[in-house]
PDB file of C-alpha atoms in Angstrom:
ATOM      1  CA  MET A   1    -161.118 -20.527 -32.205  1.00 73.00           C
ATOM      2  CA  ARG A   2    -158.477 -18.851 -34.348  1.00 81.00           C
ATOM      3  CA  LEU A   3    -160.055 -15.304 -33.865  1.00 72.00           C
ATOM      4  CA  LEU A   4    -159.780 -15.889 -30.071  1.00 72.00           C
ATOM      5  CA  SER A   5    -156.223 -16.768 -30.292  1.00 77.00           C
ATOM      6  CA  GLY A   6    -155.682 -13.346 -32.067  1.00 82.00           C
ATOM      7  CA  THR A   7    -153.658 -14.986 -34.852  1.00 87.00           C
ATOM      8  CA  PRO A   8    -153.957 -13.268 -38.126  1.00 92.00           C
ATOM      9  CA  GLN A   9    -155.543 -15.299 -40.794  1.00 93.00           C
ATOM     10  CA  GLN A  10    -152.701 -15.111 -43.196  1.00 95.00           C
ATOM     11  CA  GLN A  11    -150.134 -16.158 -40.481  1.00 95.00           C
ATOM     12  CA  PHE A  12    -152.296 -19.109 -39.578  1.00 93.00           C
ATOM     13  CA  ALA A  13    -152.756 -20.107 -42.847  1.00 95.00           C
ATOM     14  CA  ILE A  14    -149.132 -20.302 -43.512  1.00 96.00           C
ATOM     15  CA  ALA A  15    -148.345 -22.004 -40.332  1.00 94.00           C
ATOM     16  CA  CYS A  16    -150.600 -24.784 -41.568  1.00 94.00           C
ATOM     17  CA  GLY A  17    -149.355 -24.821 -44.896  1.00 95.00           C
ATOM     18  CA  ILE A  18    -152.425 -23.739 -46.773  1.00 96.00           C
ATOM     19  CA  SER A  19    -153.456 -20.387 -48.695  1.00 97.00           C
ATOM     20  CA  PRO A  20    -155.311 -17.686 -46.700  1.00 96.00           C
ATOM     21  CA  GLY A  21    -158.257 -18.182 -49.294  1.00 96.00           C
ATOM     22  CA  TYR A  22    -158.559 -21.760 -48.583  1.00 96.00           C
ATOM     23  CA  LEU A  23    -158.468 -21.175 -44.879  1.00 94.00           C
ATOM     24  CA  SER A  24    -161.167 -18.515 -45.281  1.00 94.00           C
ATOM     25  CA  ASN A  25    -163.472 -20.917 -47.042  1.00 94.00           C
ATOM     26  CA  ILE A  26    -163.027 -23.335 -44.278  1.00 91.00           C
ATOM     27  CA  GLU A  27    -163.833 -20.636 -41.679  1.00 88.00           C
ATOM     28  CA  ALA A  28    -166.832 -19.563 -43.460  1.00 90.00           C
ATOM     29  CA  GLY A  29    -168.042 -23.276 -44.003  1.00 87.00           C
ATOM     30  CA  ARG A  30    -167.794 -23.126 -48.027  1.00 93.00           C
ATOM     31  CA  LYS A  31    -164.914 -25.871 -47.735  1.00 92.00           C
ATOM     32  CA  GLN A  32    -164.959 -29.106 -45.409  1.00 89.00           C
ATOM     33  CA  PRO A  33    -161.299 -30.081 -44.657  1.00 91.00           C
ATOM     34  CA  ALA A  34    -160.060 -33.472 -44.979  1.00 90.00           C
ATOM     35  CA  ASP A  35    -159.286 -35.324 -41.719  1.00 88.00           C
ATOM     36  CA  ASP A  36    -155.578 -34.526 -41.980  1.00 91.00           C
ATOM     37  CA  MET A  37    -156.103 -30.935 -42.346  1.00 92.00           C
ATOM     38  CA  VAL A  38    -158.490 -30.778 -39.483  1.00 90.00           C
ATOM     39  CA  LYS A  39    -155.721 -32.470 -37.301  1.00 91.00           C
ATOM     40  CA  ARG A  40    -153.195 -29.839 -38.805  1.00 93.00           C
ATOM     41  CA  LEU A  41    -155.536 -27.074 -37.945  1.00 91.00           C
ATOM     42  CA  ALA A  42    -156.109 -28.511 -34.117  1.00 90.00           C
ATOM     43  CA  ASN A  43    -152.381 -28.859 -33.893  1.00 92.00           C
ATOM     44  CA  GLU A  44    -151.572 -25.303 -34.974  1.00 91.00           C
ATOM     45  CA  LEU A  45    -154.598 -24.014 -32.523  1.00 88.00           C
ATOM     46  CA  GLY A  46    -153.002 -26.023 -29.695  1.00 89.00           C
ATOM     47  CA  VAL A  47    -156.272 -27.804 -28.950  1.00 87.00           C
ATOM     48  CA  ASP A  48    -157.426 -31.434 -28.872  1.00 87.00           C
ATOM     49  CA  LEU A  49    -158.770 -32.781 -32.142  1.00 84.00           C
ATOM     50  CA  HIS A  50    -161.884 -33.520 -30.404  1.00 81.00           C
ATOM     51  CA  GLU A  51    -162.323 -29.876 -29.184  1.00 79.00           C
ATOM     52  CA  ILE A  52    -162.059 -28.514 -32.857  1.00 74.00           C
ATOM     53  CA  THR A  53    -164.448 -31.076 -34.088  1.00 72.00           C
ATOM     54  CA  TYR A  54    -166.923 -30.410 -31.388  1.00 66.00           C
ATOM     55  CA  VAL A  55    -166.946 -26.705 -32.121  1.00 56.00           C
ATOM     56  CA  VAL A  56    -167.442 -27.574 -35.780  1.00 52.00           C
ATOM     57  CA  SER A  57    -170.269 -29.746 -35.125  1.00 52.00           C
ATOM     58  CA  SER A  58    -172.080 -27.629 -32.559  1.00 53.00           C
ATOM     59  CA  GLU A  59    -171.980 -24.733 -35.116  1.00 53.00           C
ATOM     60  CA  ALA A  60    -173.383 -26.886 -37.781  1.00 51.00           C
ATOM     61  CA  ILE A  61    -176.221 -27.933 -35.527  1.00 50.00           C
ATOM     62  CA  PHE A  62    -177.035 -24.697 -34.157  1.00 50.00           C
ATOM     63  CA  ASP A  63    -176.233 -22.237 -37.002  1.00 49.00           C
ATOM     64  CA  THR A  64    -179.735 -22.055 -38.701  1.00 52.00           C
ATOM     65  CA  SER A  65    -178.944 -18.717 -40.474  1.00 56.00           C
ATOM     66  CA  LYS A  66    -177.693 -20.807 -43.440  1.00 53.00           C
ATOM     67  CA  ALA A  67    -180.682 -23.030 -43.647  1.00 51.00           C
ATOM     68  CA  ALA A  68    -182.881 -20.203 -43.863  1.00 51.00           C
ATOM     69  CA  ALA A  69    -181.192 -18.626 -46.927  1.00 50.00           C
TER      70      ALA A  69
END
């Protein structure tokens, strides 16, 4: 969703109060953010919390590339 908004990773991370490295780990699926961080990410993206959690859940269900590795 951040990529669709065109916001650079570093700028978005700073706006969320986290490091670009941590944001990178969240986006790559290496880290799972706490509930309050998910709310902050949704707020910065300007989307409803349910939208961001649906996207994450859908990607987790349909992304079989990680399961094959």
